[in-house]
Each structure stands twice: as C-alpha cells, then as structure tokens.
JSON list of C-alpha atoms in Angstrom, two decimals:
[
{"chain": "A", "resi": 47, "resn": "UNK", "atom": "CA", "xyz": [184.68, 63.94, 49.17]},
{"chain": "A", "resi": 48, "resn": "UNK", "atom": "CA", "xyz": [186.01, 67.41, 48.74]},
{"chain": "A", "resi": 49, "resn": "UNK", "atom": "CA", "xyz": [187.93, 68.89, 51.52]},
{"chain": "A", "resi": 50, "resn": "UNK", "atom": "CA", "xyz": [185.60, 71.91, 51.41]},
{"chain": "A", "resi": 51, "resn": "UNK", "atom": "CA", "xyz": [183.11, 69.38, 52.07]},
{"chain": "A", "resi": 52, "resn": "UNK", "atom": "CA", "xyz": [184.93, 67.72, 55.15]},
{"chain": "A", "resi": 53, "resn": "UNK", "atom": "CA", "xyz": [185.85, 70.82, 56.79]},
{"chain": "A", "resi": 54, "resn": "UNK", "atom": "CA", "xyz": [181.70, 71.76, 56.97]},
{"chain": "A", "resi": 55, "resn": "UNK", "atom": "CA", "xyz": [182.10, 68.58, 59.61]},
{"chain": "A", "resi": 56, "resn": "UNK", "atom": "CA", "xyz": [184.92, 70.16, 61.10]},
{"chain": "A", "resi": 57, "resn": "UNK", "atom": "CA", "xyz": [183.02, 73.09, 62.05]},
{"chain": "A", "resi": 58, "resn": "UNK", "atom": "CA", "xyz": [179.12, 71.91, 62.17]},
{"chain": "A", "resi": 59, "resn": "UNK", "atom": "CA", "xyz": [180.00, 68.11, 63.48]},
{"chain": "A", "resi": 60, "resn": "UNK", "atom": "CA", "xyz": [176.20, 67.99, 64.21]},
{"chain": "A", "resi": 61, "resn": "UNK", "atom": "CA", "xyz": [175.54, 68.05, 60.78]},
{"chain": "A", "resi": 62, "resn": "UNK", "atom": "CA", "xyz": [177.38, 64.62, 60.47]},
{"chain": "A", "resi": 63, "resn": "UNK", "atom": "CA", "xyz": [173.75, 63.09, 59.40]},
{"chain": "A", "resi": 64, "resn": "UNK", "atom": "CA", "xyz": [173.20, 64.95, 56.46]},
{"chain": "A", "resi": 65, "resn": "UNK", "atom": "CA", "xyz": [176.62, 64.01, 54.99]},
{"chain": "A", "resi": 66, "resn": "UNK", "atom": "CA", "xyz": [174.94, 62.14, 52.12]},
{"chain": "A", "resi": 67, "resn": "UNK", "atom": "CA", "xyz": [172.41, 64.02, 51.16]},
{"chain": "A", "resi": 68, "resn": "UNK", "atom": "CA", "xyz": [174.65, 67.34, 51.12]},
{"chain": "A", "resi": 69, "resn": "UNK", "atom": "CA", "xyz": [176.75, 65.11, 48.48]},
{"chain": "A", "resi": 70, "resn": "UNK", "atom": "CA", "xyz": [173.69, 64.02, 46.55]},
{"chain": "A", "resi": 71, "resn": "UNK", "atom": "CA", "xyz": [172.69, 67.67, 46.48]},
{"chain": "A", "resi": 72, "resn": "UNK", "atom": "CA", "xyz": [175.60, 68.56, 45.02]},
{"chain": "A", "resi": 73, "resn": "UNK", "atom": "CA", "xyz": [176.35, 66.18, 42.25]},
{"chain": "A", "resi": 74, "resn": "UNK", "atom": "CA", "xyz": [172.52, 67.15, 40.96]},
{"chain": "A", "resi": 75, "resn": "UNK", "atom": "CA", "xyz": [173.51, 70.67, 41.04]},
{"chain": "A", "resi": 76, "resn": "UNK", "atom": "CA", "xyz": [176.75, 70.22, 39.13]},
{"chain": "A", "resi": 77, "resn": "UNK", "atom": "CA", "xyz": [174.87, 67.98, 36.50]},
{"chain": "A", "resi": 78, "resn": "UNK", "atom": "CA", "xyz": [172.50, 70.86, 35.88]},
{"chain": "A", "resi": 79, "resn": "UNK", "atom": "CA", "xyz": [174.59, 73.41, 35.22]},
{"chain": "A", "resi": 80, "resn": "UNK", "atom": "CA", "xyz": [176.69, 71.14, 32.96]},
{"chain": "A", "resi": 81, "resn": "UNK", "atom": "CA", "xyz": [173.48, 70.16, 30.90]},
{"chain": "A", "resi": 82, "resn": "UNK", "atom": "CA", "xyz": [173.25, 73.94, 30.46]},
{"chain": "A", "resi": 83, "resn": "UNK", "atom": "CA", "xyz": [169.70, 74.31, 33.34]},
{"chain": "A", "resi": 84, "resn": "UNK", "atom": "CA", "xyz": [169.53, 76.64, 35.89]},
{"chain": "A", "resi": 85, "resn": "UNK", "atom": "CA", "xyz": [168.60, 76.50, 39.58]},
{"chain": "A", "resi": 86, "resn": "UNK", "atom": "CA", "xyz": [165.29, 77.97, 40.70]},
{"chain": "A", "resi": 87, "resn": "UNK", "atom": "CA", "xyz": [165.03, 78.91, 44.42]},
{"chain": "A", "resi": 88, "resn": "UNK", "atom": "CA", "xyz": [161.80, 79.18, 46.81]},
{"chain": "A", "resi": 89, "resn": "UNK", "atom": "CA", "xyz": [161.05, 79.81, 50.40]},
{"chain": "A", "resi": 90, "resn": "UNK", "atom": "CA", "xyz": [159.24, 81.95, 52.95]},
{"chain": "A", "resi": 91, "resn": "UNK", "atom": "CA", "xyz": [160.40, 84.32, 55.49]},
{"chain": "A", "resi": 92, "resn": "UNK", "atom": "CA", "xyz": [163.80, 84.06, 56.71]},
{"chain": "A", "resi": 93, "resn": "UNK", "atom": "CA", "xyz": [164.09, 81.09, 53.77]},
{"chain": "A", "resi": 94, "resn": "UNK", "atom": "CA", "xyz": [163.10, 83.60, 51.56]},
{"chain": "A", "resi": 95, "resn": "UNK", "atom": "CA", "xyz": [166.41, 85.65, 52.28]},
{"chain": "A", "resi": 96, "resn": "UNK", "atom": "CA", "xyz": [168.17, 82.10, 51.94]},
{"chain": "A", "resi": 97, "resn": "UNK", "atom": "CA", "xyz": [167.17, 81.95, 48.16]},
{"chain": "A", "resi": 98, "resn": "UNK", "atom": "CA", "xyz": [168.21, 85.73, 47.99]},
{"chain": "A", "resi": 99, "resn": "UNK", "atom": "CA", "xyz": [171.86, 84.76, 49.32]},
{"chain": "A", "resi": 100, "resn": "UNK", "atom": "CA", "xyz": [172.15, 81.58, 47.28]},
{"chain": "A", "resi": 101, "resn": "UNK", "atom": "CA", "xyz": [171.49, 83.49, 44.20]},
{"chain": "A", "resi": 102, "resn": "UNK", "atom": "CA", "xyz": [174.36, 86.05, 45.15]},
{"chain": "A", "resi": 103, "resn": "UNK", "atom": "CA", "xyz": [176.80, 83.56, 45.60]},
{"chain": "A", "resi": 104, "resn": "UNK", "atom": "CA", "xyz": [176.22, 81.78, 42.27]},
{"chain": "A", "resi": 105, "resn": "UNK", "atom": "CA", "xyz": [175.87, 84.62, 39.88]},
{"chain": "A", "resi": 106, "resn": "UNK", "atom": "CA", "xyz": [179.09, 86.36, 40.66]},
{"chain": "A", "resi": 107, "resn": "UNK", "atom": "CA", "xyz": [182.48, 85.31, 42.30]},
{"chain": "A", "resi": 108, "resn": "UNK", "atom": "CA", "xyz": [182.25, 84.18, 46.14]},
{"chain": "A", "resi": 109, "resn": "UNK", "atom": "CA", "xyz": [185.74, 82.52, 47.11]},
{"chain": "A", "resi": 110, "resn": "UNK", "atom": "CA", "xyz": [186.83, 83.11, 43.69]},
{"chain": "A", "resi": 111, "resn": "UNK", "atom": "CA", "xyz": [187.26, 86.24, 41.27]},
{"chain": "A", "resi": 112, "resn": "UNK", "atom": "CA", "xyz": [186.22, 84.14, 38.32]},
{"chain": "A", "resi": 113, "resn": "UNK", "atom": "CA", "xyz": [187.79, 86.00, 35.35]},
{"chain": "A", "resi": 114, "resn": "UNK", "atom": "CA", "xyz": [186.21, 85.25, 31.99]},
{"chain": "A", "resi": 115, "resn": "UNK", "atom": "CA", "xyz": [187.69, 83.02, 29.58]},
{"chain": "A", "resi": 116, "resn": "UNK", "atom": "CA", "xyz": [189.84, 84.53, 26.72]},
{"chain": "A", "resi": 117, "resn": "UNK", "atom": "CA", "xyz": [187.28, 83.81, 24.27]},
{"chain": "A", "resi": 118, "resn": "UNK", "atom": "CA", "xyz": [183.94, 85.37, 25.94]},
{"chain": "A", "resi": 119, "resn": "UNK", "atom": "CA", "xyz": [186.47, 88.37, 26.53]},
{"chain": "A", "resi": 120, "resn": "UNK", "atom": "CA", "xyz": [187.54, 88.79, 23.01]},
{"chain": "A", "resi": 121, "resn": "UNK", "atom": "CA", "xyz": [183.68, 88.91, 22.15]},
{"chain": "A", "resi": 122, "resn": "UNK", "atom": "CA", "xyz": [183.37, 91.95, 24.25]},
{"chain": "A", "resi": 123, "resn": "UNK", "atom": "CA", "xyz": [185.64, 93.69, 21.82]},
{"chain": "A", "resi": 124, "resn": "UNK", "atom": "CA", "xyz": [183.45, 93.97, 19.43]},
{"chain": "A", "resi": 125, "resn": "UNK", "atom": "CA", "xyz": [182.36, 97.15, 21.29]},
{"chain": "A", "resi": 126, "resn": "UNK", "atom": "CA", "xyz": [185.79, 98.71, 20.77]},
{"chain": "A", "resi": 127, "resn": "UNK", "atom": "CA", "xyz": [189.04, 98.28, 22.71]},
{"chain": "A", "resi": 128, "resn": "UNK", "atom": "CA", "xyz": [188.35, 100.53, 25.70]},
{"chain": "A", "resi": 129, "resn": "UNK", "atom": "CA", "xyz": [184.68, 99.51, 26.20]},
{"chain": "A", "resi": 130, "resn": "UNK", "atom": "CA", "xyz": [185.43, 95.81, 25.35]},
{"chain": "A", "resi": 131, "resn": "UNK", "atom": "CA", "xyz": [188.31, 95.93, 28.10]},
{"chain": "A", "resi": 132, "resn": "UNK", "atom": "CA", "xyz": [186.02, 97.62, 30.31]},
{"chain": "A", "resi": 133, "resn": "UNK", "atom": "CA", "xyz": [183.27, 94.96, 30.50]},
{"chain": "A", "resi": 134, "resn": "UNK", "atom": "CA", "xyz": [185.56, 92.14, 29.91]},
{"chain": "A", "resi": 135, "resn": "UNK", "atom": "CA", "xyz": [187.42, 93.06, 33.34]},
{"chain": "A", "resi": 136, "resn": "UNK", "atom": "CA", "xyz": [183.98, 93.95, 35.45]},
{"chain": "A", "resi": 137, "resn": "UNK", "atom": "CA", "xyz": [182.20, 90.59, 34.42]},
{"chain": "A", "resi": 138, "resn": "UNK", "atom": "CA", "xyz": [182.62, 87.53, 36.46]},
{"chain": "A", "resi": 139, "resn": "UNK", "atom": "CA", "xyz": [181.86, 84.08, 35.81]},
{"chain": "A", "resi": 140, "resn": "UNK", "atom": "CA", "xyz": [178.01, 83.15, 36.70]},
{"chain": "A", "resi": 141, "resn": "UNK", "atom": "CA", "xyz": [176.09, 79.82, 37.44]},
{"chain": "A", "resi": 142, "resn": "UNK", "atom": "CA", "xyz": [172.59, 80.94, 36.76]},
{"chain": "A", "resi": 143, "resn": "UNK", "atom": "CA", "xyz": [169.82, 80.81, 39.48]},
{"chain": "A", "resi": 144, "resn": "UNK", "atom": "CA", "xyz": [166.69, 82.71, 40.20]},
{"chain": "A", "resi": 145, "resn": "UNK", "atom": "CA", "xyz": [165.10, 83.65, 43.39]},
{"chain": "A", "resi": 146, "resn": "UNK", "atom": "CA", "xyz": [161.39, 83.11, 42.73]},
{"chain": "A", "resi": 147, "resn": "UNK", "atom": "CA", "xyz": [160.45, 85.14, 46.38]},
{"chain": "A", "resi": 148, "resn": "UNK", "atom": "CA", "xyz": [161.82, 88.22, 44.23]},
{"chain": "A", "resi": 149, "resn": "UNK", "atom": "CA", "xyz": [159.12, 89.17, 41.75]},
{"chain": "A", "resi": 150, "resn": "UNK", "atom": "CA", "xyz": [156.75, 91.59, 43.41]},
{"chain": "A", "resi": 151, "resn": "UNK", "atom": "CA", "xyz": [154.46, 92.26, 41.00]},
{"chain": "A", "resi": 152, "resn": "UNK", "atom": "CA", "xyz": [153.73, 89.09, 39.65]},
{"chain": "A", "resi": 153, "resn": "UNK", "atom": "CA", "xyz": [153.68, 87.81, 42.79]},
{"chain": "A", "resi": 154, "resn": "UNK", "atom": "CA", "xyz": [151.05, 89.80, 44.38]},
{"chain": "A", "resi": 155, "resn": "UNK", "atom": "CA", "xyz": [148.69, 89.75, 41.38]},
{"chain": "A", "resi": 156, "resn": "UNK", "atom": "CA", "xyz": [148.79, 86.11, 41.69]},
{"chain": "A", "resi": 157, "resn": "UNK", "atom": "CA", "xyz": [147.98, 85.63, 45.17]},
{"chain": "A", "resi": 158, "resn": "UNK", "atom": "CA", "xyz": [145.21, 88.46, 44.50]},
{"chain": "A", "resi": 159, "resn": "UNK", "atom": "CA", "xyz": [143.74, 86.98, 41.69]},
{"chain": "A", "resi": 160, "resn": "UNK", "atom": "CA", "xyz": [144.31, 83.27, 41.59]},
{"chain": "A", "resi": 161, "resn": "UNK", "atom": "CA", "xyz": [145.78, 81.54, 44.69]},
{"chain": "A", "resi": 162, "resn": "UNK", "atom": "CA", "xyz": [148.74, 82.33, 47.24]},
{"chain": "A", "resi": 163, "resn": "UNK", "atom": "CA", "xyz": [149.74, 78.93, 47.68]},
{"chain": "A", "resi": 164, "resn": "UNK", "atom": "CA", "xyz": [150.22, 78.19, 44.03]},
{"chain": "A", "resi": 165, "resn": "UNK", "atom": "CA", "xyz": [152.57, 81.24, 43.13]},
{"chain": "A", "resi": 166, "resn": "UNK", "atom": "CA", "xyz": [155.91, 79.29, 43.65]},
{"chain": "A", "resi": 167, "resn": "UNK", "atom": "CA", "xyz": [154.05, 76.63, 41.52]},
{"chain": "A", "resi": 168, "resn": "UNK", "atom": "CA", "xyz": [153.20, 79.04, 38.65]},
{"chain": "A", "resi": 169, "resn": "UNK", "atom": "CA", "xyz": [156.80, 80.20, 38.43]},
{"chain": "A", "resi": 170, "resn": "UNK", "atom": "CA", "xyz": [158.04, 76.89, 38.23]},
{"chain": "A", "resi": 171, "resn": "UNK", "atom": "CA", "xyz": [155.58, 76.06, 35.40]},
{"chain": "A", "resi": 172, "resn": "UNK", "atom": "CA", "xyz": [156.66, 79.06, 33.81]},
{"chain": "A", "resi": 173, "resn": "UNK", "atom": "CA", "xyz": [160.55, 78.46, 34.36]},
{"chain": "A", "resi": 174, "resn": "UNK", "atom": "CA", "xyz": [160.87, 75.01, 34.85]},
{"chain": "A", "resi": 175, "resn": "UNK", "atom": "CA", "xyz": [162.85, 72.64, 32.31]},
{"chain": "A", "resi": 176, "resn": "UNK", "atom": "CA", "xyz": [163.95, 68.91, 32.81]},
{"chain": "A", "resi": 177, "resn": "UNK", "atom": "CA", "xyz": [167.89, 70.13, 33.20]},
{"chain": "A", "resi": 178, "resn": "UNK", "atom": "CA", "xyz": [166.87, 72.93, 35.79]},
{"chain": "A", "resi": 179, "resn": "UNK", "atom": "CA", "xyz": [167.02, 71.95, 39.86]},
{"chain": "A", "resi": 180, "resn": "UNK", "atom": "CA", "xyz": [164.64, 73.56, 42.06]},
{"chain": "A", "resi": 181, "resn": "UNK", "atom": "CA", "xyz": [165.84, 74.19, 45.61]},
{"chain": "A", "resi": 182, "resn": "UNK", "atom": "CA", "xyz": [163.38, 74.95, 48.31]},
{"chain": "A", "resi": 183, "resn": "UNK", "atom": "CA", "xyz": [163.80, 75.52, 52.12]},
{"chain": "A", "resi": 184, "resn": "UNK", "atom": "CA", "xyz": [161.11, 74.69, 54.54]},
{"chain": "A", "resi": 185, "resn": "UNK", "atom": "CA", "xyz": [161.57, 74.49, 57.95]},
{"chain": "A", "resi": 186, "resn": "UNK", "atom": "CA", "xyz": [158.28, 72.29, 58.94]},
{"chain": "A", "resi": 187, "resn": "UNK", "atom": "CA", "xyz": [158.68, 70.60, 55.15]},
{"chain": "A", "resi": 188, "resn": "UNK", "atom": "CA", "xyz": [155.13, 71.65, 54.98]},
{"chain": "A", "resi": 189, "resn": "UNK", "atom": "CA", "xyz": [154.50, 75.00, 53.53]},
{"chain": "A", "resi": 190, "resn": "UNK", "atom": "CA", "xyz": [151.77, 74.60, 51.04]},
{"chain": "A", "resi": 191, "resn": "UNK", "atom": "CA", "xyz": [153.09, 76.94, 48.32]},
{"chain": "A", "resi": 192, "resn": "UNK", "atom": "CA", "xyz": [156.77, 75.20, 48.86]},
{"chain": "A", "resi": 193, "resn": "UNK", "atom": "CA", "xyz": [154.93, 71.34, 48.30]},
{"chain": "A", "resi": 194, "resn": "UNK", "atom": "CA", "xyz": [153.03, 72.76, 45.23]},
{"chain": "A", "resi": 195, "resn": "UNK", "atom": "CA", "xyz": [155.77, 74.11, 43.77]},
{"chain": "A", "resi": 196, "resn": "UNK", "atom": "CA", "xyz": [157.81, 70.35, 44.06]},
{"chain": "A", "resi": 197, "resn": "UNK", "atom": "CA", "xyz": [154.35, 69.01, 42.95]},
{"chain": "A", "resi": 198, "resn": "UNK", "atom": "CA", "xyz": [154.75, 70.79, 39.70]},
{"chain": "A", "resi": 199, "resn": "UNK", "atom": "CA", "xyz": [158.71, 70.42, 39.33]},
{"chain": "A", "resi": 200, "resn": "UNK", "atom": "CA", "xyz": [157.97, 66.40, 39.84]},
{"chain": "A", "resi": 201, "resn": "UNK", "atom": "CA", "xyz": [155.60, 66.62, 36.93]},
{"chain": "A", "resi": 202, "resn": "UNK", "atom": "CA", "xyz": [157.80, 68.51, 34.49]},
{"chain": "A", "resi": 203, "resn": "UNK", "atom": "CA", "xyz": [160.88, 66.45, 35.29]},
{"chain": "A", "resi": 204, "resn": "UNK", "atom": "CA", "xyz": [162.90, 69.39, 37.43]},
{"chain": "A", "resi": 205, "resn": "UNK", "atom": "CA", "xyz": [165.26, 67.64, 39.81]},
{"chain": "A", "resi": 206, "resn": "UNK", "atom": "CA", "xyz": [163.87, 69.03, 43.23]},
{"chain": "A", "resi": 207, "resn": "UNK", "atom": "CA", "xyz": [166.25, 69.54, 46.68]},
{"chain": "A", "resi": 208, "resn": "UNK", "atom": "CA", "xyz": [164.74, 70.37, 49.64]},
{"chain": "A", "resi": 209, "resn": "UNK", "atom": "CA", "xyz": [166.25, 71.56, 52.89]},
{"chain": "A", "resi": 210, "resn": "UNK", "atom": "CA", "xyz": [163.93, 71.03, 56.18]},
{"chain": "A", "resi": 211, "resn": "UNK", "atom": "CA", "xyz": [164.39, 70.34, 59.48]},
{"chain": "A", "resi": 212, "resn": "UNK", "atom": "CA", "xyz": [164.95, 66.92, 61.30]},
{"chain": "A", "resi": 213, "resn": "UNK", "atom": "CA", "xyz": [161.06, 65.74, 60.32]},
{"chain": "A", "resi": 214, "resn": "UNK", "atom": "CA", "xyz": [161.41, 66.51, 56.71]},
{"chain": "A", "resi": 215, "resn": "UNK", "atom": "CA", "xyz": [157.22, 66.91, 56.17]},
{"chain": "A", "resi": 216, "resn": "UNK", "atom": "CA", "xyz": [156.15, 66.29, 53.21]},
{"chain": "A", "resi": 217, "resn": "UNK", "atom": "CA", "xyz": [159.16, 67.52, 51.40]},
{"chain": "A", "resi": 218, "resn": "UNK", "atom": "CA", "xyz": [160.83, 64.16, 52.55]},
{"chain": "A", "resi": 219, "resn": "UNK", "atom": "CA", "xyz": [158.66, 62.25, 50.40]},
{"chain": "A", "resi": 220, "resn": "UNK", "atom": "CA", "xyz": [158.36, 64.67, 47.61]},
{"chain": "A", "resi": 221, "resn": "UNK", "atom": "CA", "xyz": [161.99, 65.98, 46.95]},
{"chain": "A", "resi": 222, "resn": "UNK", "atom": "CA", "xyz": [164.67, 63.85, 44.86]},
{"chain": "A", "resi": 223, "resn": "UNK", "atom": "CA", "xyz": [166.75, 64.48, 47.92]},
{"chain": "A", "resi": 224, "resn": "UNK", "atom": "CA", "xyz": [166.09, 66.42, 51.30]},
{"chain": "A", "resi": 225, "resn": "UNK", "atom": "CA", "xyz": [168.86, 67.54, 53.62]},
{"chain": "A", "resi": 226, "resn": "UNK", "atom": "CA", "xyz": [167.30, 67.30, 56.75]},
{"chain": "A", "resi": 227, "resn": "UNK", "atom": "CA", "xyz": [169.32, 69.20, 59.86]},
{"chain": "A", "resi": 228, "resn": "UNK", "atom": "CA", "xyz": [168.61, 67.51, 62.97]},
{"chain": "A", "resi": 229, "resn": "UNK", "atom": "CA", "xyz": [167.32, 70.44, 65.04]},
{"chain": "A", "resi": 230, "resn": "UNK", "atom": "CA", "xyz": [163.07, 71.07, 65.46]},
{"chain": "A", "resi": 231, "resn": "UNK", "atom": "CA", "xyz": [163.55, 74.68, 66.13]},
{"chain": "A", "resi": 232, "resn": "UNK", "atom": "CA", "xyz": [162.63, 77.08, 63.40]},
{"chain": "A", "resi": 233, "resn": "UNK", "atom": "CA", "xyz": [165.80, 79.53, 64.04]},
{"chain": "A", "resi": 234, "resn": "UNK", "atom": "CA", "xyz": [168.30, 76.27, 64.81]},
{"chain": "A", "resi": 235, "resn": "UNK", "atom": "CA", "xyz": [167.44, 74.86, 61.49]},
{"chain": "A", "resi": 236, "resn": "UNK", "atom": "CA", "xyz": [167.80, 78.03, 59.61]},
{"chain": "A", "resi": 237, "resn": "UNK", "atom": "CA", "xyz": [170.86, 78.60, 61.36]},
{"chain": "A", "resi": 238, "resn": "UNK", "atom": "CA", "xyz": [172.34, 75.17, 60.04]},
{"chain": "A", "resi": 239, "resn": "UNK", "atom": "CA", "xyz": [170.95, 76.31, 56.60]},
{"chain": "A", "resi": 240, "resn": "UNK", "atom": "CA", "xyz": [173.10, 78.53, 56.01]},
{"chain": "A", "resi": 241, "resn": "UNK", "atom": "CA", "xyz": [176.56, 76.98, 56.39]},
{"chain": "A", "resi": 242, "resn": "UNK", "atom": "CA", "xyz": [175.27, 73.69, 54.06]},
{"chain": "A", "resi": 243, "resn": "UNK", "atom": "CA", "xyz": [174.28, 75.96, 50.94]},
{"chain": "A", "resi": 244, "resn": "UNK", "atom": "CA", "xyz": [177.53, 77.88, 51.38]},
{"chain": "A", "resi": 245, "resn": "UNK", "atom": "CA", "xyz": [179.54, 74.79, 51.23]},
{"chain": "A", "resi": 246, "resn": "UNK", "atom": "CA", "xyz": [177.55, 73.90, 48.16]},
{"chain": "A", "resi": 247, "resn": "UNK", "atom": "CA", "xyz": [178.11, 77.07, 46.48]},
{"chain": "A", "resi": 248, "resn": "UNK", "atom": "CA", "xyz": [181.73, 76.76, 47.13]},
{"chain": "A", "resi": 249, "resn": "UNK", "atom": "CA", "xyz": [181.80, 73.18, 45.81]},
{"chain": "A", "resi": 250, "resn": "UNK", "atom": "CA", "xyz": [179.91, 74.44, 42.51]},
{"chain": "A", "resi": 251, "resn": "UNK", "atom": "CA", "xyz": [182.49, 77.21, 42.23]},
{"chain": "A", "resi": 252, "resn": "UNK", "atom": "CA", "xyz": [185.31, 75.11, 42.63]},
{"chain": "A", "resi": 253, "resn": "UNK", "atom": "CA", "xyz": [183.97, 72.59, 39.91]},
{"chain": "A", "resi": 254, "resn": "UNK", "atom": "CA", "xyz": [183.20, 75.11, 37.34]},
{"chain": "A", "resi": 255, "resn": "UNK", "atom": "CA", "xyz": [185.70, 78.03, 37.93]},
{"chain": "A", "resi": 256, "resn": "UNK", "atom": "CA", "xyz": [188.75, 77.21, 39.89]}
]
C-alpha cells in the first residue's frame, strides 16, 4: 500500500472500511491509463462538481509540475525555438478525463428531445471504449441517470467505479467496484468523497509522473 493511501486513513480513520475498494479502484484506473484509455465521470448536483474537480486534478499538475519528457518537448520545436520553448514550458503531463456533466448544449437538447435519465448513458455510448473507466458519484447509489450510464458502460466493456454512501444502492451490484463511505447523510457522504478522490488522483500522479 502506498504511503499516500496510508495517510488517508491517518487523517480519516472512519474511511478504513473503504481501504480495499479504494485500492482496487486505483489499480483499475492505473491499468486503464496504461492501456491508453480515458476516464469518464458523471454525477448530479454536488457530485457533478466533484466530477469537474477530478478532471482538474488529472488533466494538469496536481502535486507535481509534470514537466514534458524531452521527446515531447522536442516535437514542439517544429514551431520554431522561441514558440516551441514556450509551448513545452507551459504544457503539463495529463491523464485524459472527461466530465460528462459539462456538455450543456448536448445535455439540454437530449433532456428535452429524448429522455433526461438517459443523458449520461448516451454520452457513455458515444465515448466509451473497453480500455476506459467510468467513475460515477451518487450518494444514494440509485440515481436513474447514473444507473443507466453504468448499465451502458457494462454493455460496452467499460470498467465501472462507483462512489456512494453506506448502502450503495443499485450501484453496489452494478459497478465493478463500489467505494461505499460509512455514512448515510448526503453532506457527510460528499465530504468523504473528496479526500478519497484526492488520494486517487495523487496516487495516479505518482504512478505516471513522479
């Protein structure tokens, strides 16, 4: 177990029951990125904000500056030394992640024209590949638009990771791994989701950039 993960349980001993599921989620995420896959994320309300937060930690430096490897820096020089140096110095290593909650024009059109509870499912159908992971947040584990997205992901062979509350709801049975924080109140659950995904992002950064 990484030191980063150990520190999570020092700061949040109440998350000890989630130890194995967090480790399993990390291994799946790492394997996905190693295969050239991407992470798709979906959630509602405060959990939608969590999706955006995760993307912000993966698509740029989080705890590390993630300087480009020399081979990639050299490729930027095709634009000339000055411009190439600027590009190379201001790019950071990225792990590809897409928040499905961000696509306002698509979402409002699909919600209006087709079915609101299928909006994430449609995006998973359009984006999802077997090497990808779908990470979903639902405090109840029963949100219909999240459940449908996971069902489509399973049909496509996309690995599914759910972050929920203690009960786990339908996601407990549907997801390949479910991180169930030991709380039932929505604010308590969401407050524990944040340190969990922070640690997962730190571990991924250490695996690929440190």
